[in-house]
């Protein structure tokens, strides 16, 4: 079927060239552009189809001369644009150009031009850090008051399970122990329990 379609397009192109005076080069460019699949675009300077790549880049239509760009707003709730690399599956839908920011994580609110600067998603970490909602640009911080009686904020490290609740960011202070009343930036300075 595809071969038959190319023959029809070629015959129509010859007829169009004859009637309208379109040059061979213009016709070749037009036909090449039409051959670019979704997830790619026709690069006029290189005269070839190029796979969409970059921060939030995608193309859901065939035969285009540029890629579309996903935004935080267009990705929808709980998602951000992701960095698309040329070795990945072609980004043929808006959803394929977006990444989920799960609870316990946050995203860097910037549309950079590299993997680590394109709405980079990181796990919440630090003294009392947590996030109970998806798609957030920052983490929340537990306090001695919010943790409740007998608990204090604990130091969350990135190798731990993502802190998705207030309770997951708090540590029990067992009877007979005490805690250092300071929200420091290391394990030993974040309300250290002794």
N, CA, C and O of each residue as an XYZ file, in Angstrom:
776
protein
N       0.832     -1.190      0.000
C       0.000      0.000      0.000
C       0.874      1.250      0.000
O       0.617      2.178     -0.767
N       1.916      1.292      0.857
C       2.789      2.462      0.940
C       3.522      2.676     -0.387
O       3.680      3.815     -0.825
N       3.977      1.578     -1.040
C       4.670      1.678     -2.314
C       3.747      2.264     -3.365
O       4.151      3.121     -4.152
N       2.505      1.799     -3.374
C       1.517      2.298     -4.325
C       1.252      3.780     -4.128
O       1.066      4.515     -5.098
N       1.234      4.221     -2.876
C       1.005      5.618     -2.555
C       2.156      6.472     -3.083
O       1.925      7.567     -3.596
N       3.391      5.986     -2.965
C       4.546      6.723     -3.471
C       4.488      6.871     -4.988
O       4.862      7.914     -5.524
N       4.025      5.841     -5.678
C       3.904      5.912     -7.132
C       2.888      6.986     -7.504
O       3.128      7.793     -8.402
N       1.746      6.992     -6.805
C       0.709      7.983     -7.072
C       1.239      9.388     -6.802
O       1.011     10.302     -7.594
N       1.955      9.563     -5.671
C       2.516     10.872     -5.335
C       3.521     11.286     -6.394
O       3.530     12.444     -6.811
N       4.368     10.365     -6.839
C       5.374     10.679     -7.869
C       4.710     11.091     -9.182
O       5.139     12.056     -9.815
N       3.682     10.380     -9.589
C       2.970     10.712    -10.822
C       2.321     12.085    -10.684
O       2.379     12.899    -11.605
N       1.700     12.341     -9.526
C       1.075     13.639     -9.296
C       2.128     14.742     -9.285
O       1.873     15.844     -9.771
N       3.292     14.462     -8.742
C       4.366     15.452     -8.681
C       4.843     15.814    -10.075
O       5.064     16.990    -10.366
N       5.005     14.824    -10.943
C       5.422     15.077    -12.316
C       4.382     15.937    -13.020
O       4.726     16.879    -13.733
N       3.113     15.610    -12.819
C       2.039     16.383    -13.436
C       2.021     17.810    -12.884
O       1.846     18.764    -13.643
N       2.198     17.960    -11.587
C       2.206     19.269    -10.955
C       3.377     20.096    -11.470
O       3.216     21.283    -11.756
N       4.538     19.491    -11.591
C       5.722     20.179    -12.077
C       5.492     20.672    -13.512
O       5.865     21.792    -13.863
N       4.881     19.827    -14.321
C       4.626     20.168    -15.716
C       3.647     21.344    -15.826
O       3.853     22.256    -16.626
N       2.579     21.313    -15.015
C       1.536     22.337    -15.090
C       1.971     23.633    -14.409
O       1.738     24.714    -14.951
N       2.603     23.550    -13.220
C       2.879     24.753    -12.442
C       4.281     25.310    -12.601
O       4.539     26.438    -12.179
N       5.182     24.563    -13.189
C       6.543     25.046    -13.353
C       7.364     24.958    -12.078
O       8.373     25.655    -11.965
N       6.976     24.127    -11.105
C       7.721     23.948     -9.864
C       9.049     23.267    -10.197
O       9.081     22.311    -10.972
N      10.137     23.756     -9.613
C      11.458     23.198     -9.915
C      11.611     21.813     -9.295
O      10.906     21.448     -8.355
N      12.551     21.058     -9.847
C      12.841     19.727     -9.309
C      13.260     19.806     -7.848
O      12.834     18.974     -7.046
N      14.086     20.787     -7.481
C      14.567     20.935     -6.112
C      13.405     21.208     -5.157
O      13.320     20.607     -4.087
N      12.504     22.126     -5.553
C      11.348     22.420     -4.702
C      10.487     21.172     -4.530
O       9.995     20.895     -3.436
N      10.314     20.437     -5.595
C       9.501     19.235     -5.565
C      10.139     18.165     -4.697
O       9.450     17.505     -3.919
N      11.449     17.985     -4.822
C      12.160     16.996     -4.005
C      12.047     17.342     -2.529
O      11.817     16.463     -1.698
N      12.210     18.627     -2.199
C      12.081     19.064     -0.798
C      10.684     18.758     -0.272
O      10.535     18.237      0.834
N       9.687     19.072     -1.040
C       8.300     18.849     -0.638
C       8.036     17.368     -0.398
O       7.410     16.998      0.595
N       8.513     16.526     -1.303
C       8.295     15.081     -1.158
C       9.065     14.531      0.043
O       8.550     13.690      0.779
N      10.296     15.006      0.240
C      11.090     14.552      1.380
C      10.428     14.961      2.684
O      10.373     14.177      3.631
N       9.923     16.192      2.733
C       9.257     16.685      3.932
C       8.040     15.827      4.256
O       7.805     15.509      5.421
N       7.267     15.449      3.247
C       6.080     14.629      3.466
C       6.443     13.258      4.020
O       5.616     12.610      4.662
N       7.669     12.811      3.778
C       8.092     11.499      4.249
C       8.551     11.468      5.693
O       8.872     10.396      6.206
N       8.593     12.612      6.369
C       9.019     12.649      7.766
C       7.875     12.178      8.661
O       6.779     12.737      8.629
N       8.138     11.165      9.444
C       7.133     10.571     10.321
C       6.912     11.403     11.575
O       7.744     12.248     11.906
N       5.805     11.178     12.280
C       5.635     11.809     13.591
C       6.838     11.457     14.477
O       7.389     10.360     14.387
N       7.229     12.395     15.320
C       8.417     12.210     16.151
C       9.655     12.783     15.495
O      10.736     12.780     16.085
N       9.501     13.281     14.257
C      10.623     13.881     13.548
C      10.146     15.096     12.761
O       8.949     15.375     12.685
N      11.103     15.813     12.180
C      10.787     16.975     11.351
C      11.761     17.023     10.182
O      12.805     16.371     10.201
N      11.410     17.797      9.173
C      12.277     17.932      8.005
C      13.213     19.112      8.219
O      12.774     20.258      8.320
N      14.518     18.818      8.288
C      15.542     19.844      8.455
C      15.918     20.341      7.061
O      16.592     19.637      6.309
N      15.485     21.542      6.720
C      15.694     22.062      5.370
C      17.167     22.287      5.048
O      17.573     22.138      3.895
N      17.979     22.644      6.051
C      19.394     22.880      5.769
C      20.130     21.579      5.455
O      21.066     21.574      4.655
N      19.719     20.485      6.075
C      20.366     19.187      5.816
C      19.588     18.333      4.821
O      20.071     17.293      4.372
N      18.392     18.776      4.482
C      17.544     18.066      3.521
C      17.254     16.623      3.952
O      17.319     15.695      3.146
N      16.937     16.459      5.224
C      16.649     15.126      5.748
C      15.704     15.219      6.941
O      15.528     16.285      7.531
N      15.108     14.096      7.279
C      14.261     14.025      8.464
C      15.159     13.870      9.692
O      16.114     13.095      9.673
N      14.852     14.604     10.749
C      15.631     14.579     11.982
C      14.682     14.291     13.141
O      13.601     14.872     13.226
N      15.092     13.392     14.030
C      14.273     13.029     15.184
C      14.210     14.198     16.164
O      15.225     14.843     16.427
N      13.023     14.473     16.704
C      12.857     15.537     17.686
C      13.665     15.210     18.934
O      13.683     14.061     19.376
N      14.333     16.205     19.503
C      15.097     16.021     20.737
C      15.163     17.356     21.464
O      14.962     18.413     20.865
N      15.446     17.299     22.754
C      15.544     18.509     23.564
C      14.480     18.536     24.647
O      13.759     17.557     24.842
N      14.383     19.632     25.336
C      13.487     19.780     26.477
C      12.023     19.843     26.034
O      11.578     20.855     25.494
N      11.283     18.765     26.264
C       9.856     18.722     25.942
C       9.538     18.638     24.461
O       8.410     18.922     24.058
N      10.496     18.259     23.653
C      10.323     18.238     22.195
C       9.506     17.026     21.741
O       9.729     15.911     22.212
N       8.558     17.249     20.824
C       7.758     16.164     20.242
C       7.139     16.635     18.937
O       7.112     17.833     18.653
N       6.647     15.700     18.149
C       5.905     16.031     16.930
C       4.870     14.941     16.699
O       5.217     13.777     16.499
N       3.599     15.322     16.729
C       2.516     14.350     16.571
C       1.938     14.318     15.156
O       0.947     13.630     14.911
N       2.548     15.056     14.221
C       2.087     15.082     12.835
C       3.239     14.740     11.895
O       4.400     15.016     12.199
N       2.917     14.146     10.770
C       3.934     13.825      9.756
C       4.191     15.054      8.880
O       3.337     15.932      8.755
N       5.382     15.099      8.278
C       5.698     16.112      7.281
C       5.861     17.526      7.802
O       5.553     18.476      7.082
N       6.328     17.699      9.010
C       6.475     19.039      9.585
C       7.920     19.531      9.474
O       8.840     18.732      9.298
N       8.114     20.847      9.577
C       9.446     21.437      9.471
C      10.018     21.845     10.828
O      11.088     22.450     10.889
N       9.326     21.525     11.900
C       9.835     21.788     13.247
C       9.116     20.875     14.234
O       8.110     20.247     13.905
N       9.647     20.817     15.434
C       9.011     20.036     16.503
C       8.193     20.971     17.388
O       8.421     22.181     17.412
N       7.261     20.406     18.095
C       6.475     21.156     19.072
C       7.188     21.039     20.416
O       8.043     20.172     20.595
N       6.836     21.918     21.369
C       7.465     21.903     22.688
C       6.405     21.827     23.779
O       5.512     22.670     23.854
N       6.515     20.813     24.615
C       5.619     20.665     25.762
C       5.970     21.704     26.818
O       7.129     22.100     26.948
N       4.974     22.140     27.566
C       5.174     23.075     28.679
C       4.630     22.435     29.951
O       3.950     21.411     29.895
N       4.929     23.036     31.087
C       4.390     22.537     32.358
C       2.864     22.528     32.276
O       2.218     21.587     32.737
N       2.293     23.576     31.690
C       0.836     23.681     31.585
C       0.261     22.620     30.642
O      -0.750     21.995     30.959
N       0.900     22.417     29.489
C       0.354     21.459     28.521
C       0.553     20.006     28.959
O      -0.220     19.135     28.556
N       1.566     19.731     29.769
C       1.791     18.354     30.247
C       0.681     17.896     31.187
O       0.374     16.706     31.251
N       0.086     18.821     31.907
C      -1.008     18.462     32.811
C      -0.543     18.260     34.241
O       0.650     18.297     34.544
N      -1.503     18.050     35.098
C      -1.253     17.957     36.529
C      -0.273     16.836     36.881
O      -0.417     15.699     36.431
N       0.715     17.180     37.686
C       1.679     16.195     38.179
C       2.780     15.840     37.198
O       3.579     14.944     37.471
N       2.840     16.530     36.048
C       3.846     16.209     35.029
C       4.591     17.468     34.591
O       4.101     18.588     34.736
N       5.791     17.249     34.050
C       6.612     18.325     33.492
C       7.246     17.844     32.194
O       7.328     16.638     31.958
N       7.700     18.782     31.339
C       8.425     18.357     30.132
C       9.684     17.584     30.520
O      10.323     17.889     31.527
N      10.029     16.590     29.721
C      11.260     15.838     29.988
C      12.235     16.045     28.845
O      11.850     16.453     27.749
N      13.492     15.762     29.111
C      14.522     15.930     28.092
C      14.503     14.711     27.175
O      14.703     13.581     27.621
N      14.262     14.953     25.897
C      14.189     13.886     24.896
C      15.546     13.788     24.205
O      16.053     14.773     23.669
N      16.121     12.597     24.225
C      17.401     12.372     23.555
C      17.160     11.588     22.268
O      16.177     10.854     22.162
N      18.044     11.737     21.299
C      17.838     11.137     19.981
C      17.812      9.618     20.018
O      17.241      9.007     19.114
N      18.408      8.975     21.027
C      18.407      7.512     21.101
C      17.107      6.968     21.699
O      16.879      5.758     21.673
N      16.261      7.834     22.230
C      14.990      7.394     22.825
C      13.971      7.121     21.716
O      14.179      7.506     20.565
N      12.871      6.453     22.070
C      11.784      6.275     21.112
C      11.331      7.649     20.629
O      11.306      8.600     21.410
N      10.973      7.766     19.354
C      10.547      9.076     18.840
C       9.355      9.620     19.629
O       8.385      8.898     19.862
N       9.421     10.884     20.040
C       8.324     11.492     20.796
C       7.164     11.877     19.869
O       7.174     12.948     19.262
N       6.174     10.999     19.769
C       5.079     11.195     18.813
C       3.796     11.740     19.437
O       2.819     11.984     18.729
N       3.791     11.932     20.741
C       2.620     12.492     21.422
C       3.080     13.473     22.487
O       4.234     13.438     22.913
N       2.182     14.345     22.915
C       2.491     15.254     24.007
C       2.878     14.451     25.246
O       3.843     14.792     25.930
N       2.134     13.391     25.536
C       2.407     12.588     26.727
C       3.817     11.982     26.701
O       4.444     11.837     27.750
N       4.318     11.629     25.512
C       5.656     11.042     25.422
C       6.751     12.078     25.682
O       7.910     11.706     25.863
N       6.413     13.351     25.703
C       7.380     14.414     25.977
C       7.283     14.922     27.413
O       7.933     15.901     27.777
N       6.468     14.249     28.224
C       6.251     14.669     29.610
C       6.645     13.566     30.579
O       6.573     12.381     30.254
N       7.064     13.972     31.780
C       7.462     13.017     32.822
C       6.643     13.275     34.082
O       6.320     14.418     34.406
N       6.319     12.214     34.775
C       5.590     12.310     36.038
C       6.538     12.781     37.139
O       7.685     12.340     37.210
N       6.056     13.670     37.987
C       6.787     14.087     39.177
C       6.014     13.497     40.354
O       5.077     14.119     40.853
N       6.404     12.289     40.806
C       5.626     11.623     41.847
C       5.774     12.296     43.214
O       6.714     13.057     43.443
N       4.847     12.010     44.106
C       4.957     12.485     45.482
C       6.300     12.028     46.034
O       6.795     10.963     45.666
N       6.887     12.828     46.911
C       8.206     12.527     47.457
C       9.323     13.132     46.627
O      10.500     13.032     46.975
N       8.937     13.765     45.520
C       9.894     14.386     44.608
C       9.456     15.806     44.286
O       8.349     16.218     44.634
N      10.330     16.550     43.622
C      10.027     17.901     43.159
C      10.756     18.115     41.846
O      11.631     17.328     41.486
N      10.403     19.177     41.123
C      11.103     19.463     39.872
C      11.703     20.855     39.897
O      11.191     21.770     40.544
N      12.805     20.987     39.174
C      13.464     22.272     39.007
C      12.695     23.029     37.927
O      12.595     22.558     36.794
N      12.160     24.183     38.264
C      11.293     24.927     37.349
C      12.110     25.721     36.337
O      12.229     26.942     36.438
N      12.675     25.005     35.352
C      13.484     25.650     34.311
C      13.491     24.789     33.059
O      13.639     23.569     33.132
N      13.331     25.431     31.917
C      13.341     24.722     30.628
C      14.730     24.812     30.017
O      14.923     25.489     29.007
N      15.696     24.136     30.620
C      17.073     24.177     30.137
C      17.285     23.338     28.891
O      16.371     22.673     28.402
N      18.503     23.383     28.391
C      18.824     22.696     27.135
C      19.608     21.401     27.333
O      20.106     20.832     26.362
N      19.726     20.928     28.574
C      20.397     19.657     28.843
C      19.508     18.807     29.747
O      18.520     19.287     30.302
N      19.878     17.542     29.881
C      19.107     16.630     30.727
C      18.958     17.174     32.151
O      17.865     17.137     32.718
N      20.043     17.673     32.725
C      20.010     18.107     34.127
C      19.421     19.504     34.325
O      19.265     19.942     35.464
N      19.091     20.207     33.249
C      18.490     21.538     33.402
C      17.058     21.613     32.864
O      16.425     22.663     32.969
N      16.542     20.539     32.299
C      15.192     20.518     31.736
C      14.208     19.980     32.776
O      13.955     18.777     32.835
N      13.664     20.863     33.582
C      12.686     20.475     34.608
C      13.146     19.225     35.353
O      12.377     18.279     35.521
N      14.383     19.226     35.790
C      14.996     18.062     36.425
C      14.209     17.628     37.664
O      13.911     18.451     38.529
N      13.875     16.347     37.748
C      13.099     15.796     38.859
C      14.056     15.176     39.876
O      14.900     14.354     39.520
N      13.920     15.575     41.144
C      14.780     15.070     42.225
C      13.935     14.627     43.404
O      12.811     15.090     43.598
N      14.498     13.728     44.178
C      13.828     13.275     45.393
C      14.038     14.307     46.494
O      15.114     14.894     46.606
N      13.014     14.524     47.299
C      13.140     15.417     48.449
C      14.175     14.846     49.411
O      14.186     13.644     49.676
N      15.030     15.698     49.925
C      16.047     15.262     50.892
C      16.390     16.434     51.791
O      16.132     17.590     51.453
N      16.971     16.127     52.935
C      17.350     17.166     53.887
C      16.558     17.025     55.174
O      15.826     16.053     55.359
N      16.706     17.988     56.054
C      16.101     17.947     57.383
C      14.580     18.133     57.314
O      14.091     19.232     57.055
N      13.848     17.052     57.548
C      12.386     17.099     57.576
C      11.728     17.293     56.222
O      10.559     17.673     56.156
N      12.439     17.045     55.161
C      11.923     17.281     53.811
C      10.952     16.180     53.384
O      11.206     14.996     53.610
N       9.824     16.584     52.759
C       8.849     15.627     52.221
C       7.970     16.327     51.193
O       7.965     17.555     51.104
N       7.236     15.549     50.424
C       6.249     16.102     49.496
C       5.121     15.088     49.338
O       5.336     13.979     48.849
N       3.924     15.475     49.755
C       2.781     14.566     49.711
C       1.899     14.772     48.479
O       0.846     14.145     48.362
N       2.320     15.647     47.556
C       1.567     15.898     46.325
C       2.468     15.680     45.113
O       3.671     15.938     45.173
N       1.892     15.212     44.030
C       2.648     15.034     42.787
C       2.775     16.372     42.054
O       1.943     17.264     42.218
N       3.831     16.495     41.242
C       3.982     17.638     40.356
C       4.341     18.945     41.012
O       3.929     19.997     40.524
N       5.084     18.927     42.088
C       5.415     20.151     42.806
C       6.833     20.634     42.496
O       7.717     19.837     42.183
N       7.037     21.955     42.588
C       8.337     22.555     42.287
C       9.211     22.714     43.524
O      10.319     23.244     43.436
N       8.728     22.262     44.670
C       9.525     22.319     45.897
C       9.025     21.257     46.867
O       7.975     20.648     46.666
N       9.799     21.054     47.916
C       9.407     20.102     48.963
C       8.869     20.871     50.164
O       9.148     22.058     50.333
N       8.112     20.193     50.974
C       7.627     20.765     52.225
C       8.624     20.392     53.317
O       9.445     19.493     53.135
N       8.550     21.090     54.458
C       9.481     20.821     55.557
C       8.698     20.586     56.844
O       7.898     21.417     57.272
N       8.951     19.444     57.437
C       8.341     19.120     58.729
C       8.995     19.968     59.818
O      10.174     20.312     59.727
N       8.220     20.299     60.845
C       8.738     21.038     62.003
C       8.472     20.210     63.254
O       7.742     19.219     63.209
N       9.060     20.617     64.357
C       8.806     19.925     65.623
C       7.309     19.971     65.925
O       6.737     18.991     66.404
N       6.691     21.090     65.649
C       5.254     21.250     65.902
C       4.419     20.363     64.981
O       3.486     19.703     65.439
N       4.746     20.342     63.687
C       3.939     19.557     62.751
C       4.132     18.051     62.924
O       3.223     17.277     62.621
N       5.298     17.624     63.407
C       5.535     16.191     63.622
C       4.675     15.648     64.770
O       4.304     14.475     64.772
N       4.370     16.492     65.724
C       3.524     16.058     66.828
C       4.324     15.598     68.038
O       5.551     15.512     68.001
N       3.608     15.310     69.094
C       4.231     14.960     70.373
C       5.090     13.698     70.256
O       4.677     12.684     69.693
N       6.298     13.804     70.809
C       7.209     12.661     70.843
C       7.947     12.410     69.533
O       8.616     11.387     69.389
N       7.834     13.336     68.570
C       8.514     13.169     67.276
C       9.220     14.465     66.889
O       8.861     15.554     67.338
N      10.236     14.311     66.041
C      10.971     15.454     65.495
C      11.260     15.198     64.017
O      11.228     14.052     63.568
N      11.542     16.264     63.256
C      11.933     16.039     61.858
C      13.208     15.193     61.795
O      14.094     15.323     62.640
N      13.287     14.328     60.783
C      14.501     13.522     60.618
C      15.196     13.908     59.318
O      14.598     14.518     58.432
N      16.457     13.544     59.226
C      17.237     13.856     58.034
C      16.920     12.825     56.955
O      17.136     11.628     57.149
N      16.413     13.290     55.825
C      16.043     12.419     54.701
C      17.189     12.406     53.693
O      17.631     13.457     53.229
N      17.663     11.208     53.363
C      18.731     11.077     52.373
C      18.161     10.479     51.090
O      17.156      9.768     51.124
N      18.801     10.766     49.964
C      18.264     10.351     48.664
C      18.231      8.843     48.479
O      17.481      8.358     47.632
N      19.005      8.088     49.231
C      18.956      6.626     49.097
C      17.770      6.024     49.855
O      17.481      4.837     49.705
N      17.096      6.815     50.650
C      15.921      6.337     51.394
C      14.704      6.337     50.463
O      14.743      6.922     49.380
N      13.630      5.679     50.893
C      12.378      5.749     50.142
C      11.928      7.205     50.078
O      12.116      7.949     51.041
N      11.337      7.625     48.960
C      10.884      9.016     48.856
C       9.909      9.359     49.985
O       8.983      8.595     50.256
N      10.111     10.499     50.641
C       9.232     10.908     51.745
C       7.918     11.475     51.218
O       7.861     12.628     50.790
N       6.866     10.664     51.250
C       5.587     11.049     50.644
C       4.528     11.498     51.654
O       3.422     11.873     51.265
N       4.857     11.462     52.938
C       3.918     11.912     53.974
C       4.677     12.693     55.034
O       5.897     12.577     55.152
N       3.951     13.484     55.798
C       4.565     14.184     56.927
C       5.183     13.174     57.883
O       6.295     13.376     58.370
N       4.472     12.098     58.150
C       4.968     11.088     59.084
C       6.293     10.472     58.614
O       7.139     10.124     59.438
N       6.474     10.335     57.293
C       7.722      9.754     56.788
C       8.912     10.697     56.957
O      10.058     10.275     56.803
N       8.654     11.963     57.270
C       9.719     12.942     57.482
C       9.985     13.182     58.969
O      10.773     14.057     59.327
N       9.327     12.404     59.835
C       9.470     12.570     61.281
C      10.024     11.304     61.925
O       9.786     10.191     61.456
N      10.776     11.503     63.019
C      11.358     10.371     63.760
C      10.841     10.392     65.198
O      10.625     11.449     65.791
N      10.658      9.222     65.720
C      10.215      9.068     67.110
C      11.372      9.370     68.057
O      12.507      8.960     67.813
N      11.076     10.088     69.135
C      12.062     10.317     70.190
C      11.640      9.398     71.331
O      10.726      9.723     72.089
N      12.314      8.239     71.454
C      11.906      7.262     72.471
C      12.016      7.829     73.896
O      12.816      8.731     74.148
N      11.223      7.304     74.808
C      11.265      7.713     76.212
C      12.685      7.534     76.723
O      13.335      6.534     76.417
N      13.170      8.492     77.496
C      14.520      8.442     78.050
C      15.563      9.063     77.131
O      16.726      9.182     77.518
N      15.179      9.455     75.946
C      16.110     10.096     75.008
C      15.760     11.571     74.866
O      14.715     12.021     75.335
N      16.619     12.295     74.233
C      16.372     13.708     73.971
C      16.843     14.020     72.547
O      17.506     13.202     71.909
N      16.493     15.211     72.060
C      16.931     15.595     70.728
C      17.575     16.970     70.766
O      17.282     17.797     71.630
N      18.460     17.191     69.805
C      19.119     18.481     69.640
C      18.132     19.399     68.914
O      17.696     19.080     67.808
N      17.781     20.514     69.514
C      16.761     21.399     68.958
C      17.355     22.330     67.894
O      17.550     23.523     68.130
N      17.635     21.759     66.722
C      18.190     22.539     65.614
C      17.871     21.857     64.290
O      17.964     20.635     64.166
N      17.495     22.664     63.308
C      17.176     22.137     61.980
C      18.415     22.267     61.090
O      18.437     23.077     60.163
N      19.419     21.483     61.372
C      20.671     21.559     60.619
C      20.582     20.909     59.246
O      19.546     20.371     58.853
N      21.691     20.974     58.536
C      21.712     20.477     57.153
C      22.434     19.142     56.992
O      22.714     18.720     55.870
N      22.735     18.476     58.107
C      23.347     17.145     58.035
C      22.601     16.211     58.980
O      21.778     16.645     59.785
N      22.900     14.942     58.869
C      22.260     13.941     59.719
C      22.454     14.270     61.200
O      21.515     14.150     61.988
N      23.661     14.683     61.583
C      23.969     14.921     62.993
C      23.506     16.281     63.504
O      23.543     16.522     64.711
N      23.076     17.169     62.624
C      22.618     18.483     63.068
C      21.113     18.682     62.883
O      20.582     19.738     63.225
N      20.419     17.667     62.340
C      18.969     17.766     62.113
C      18.235     17.100     63.275
O      17.913     15.913     63.215
N      17.974     17.868     64.331
C      17.233     17.362     65.496
C      17.751     15.990     65.928
O      16.971     15.069     66.170
N      19.062     15.868     66.022
C      19.700     14.586     66.327
C      19.191     14.008     67.653
O      19.228     14.667     68.692
N      18.716     12.753     67.588
C      18.160     12.085     68.764
C      19.260     11.266     69.436
O      19.935     10.461     68.796
N      19.427     11.492     70.759
C      20.434     10.750     71.547
C      19.781     10.015     72.670
O      20.459      9.336     73.441
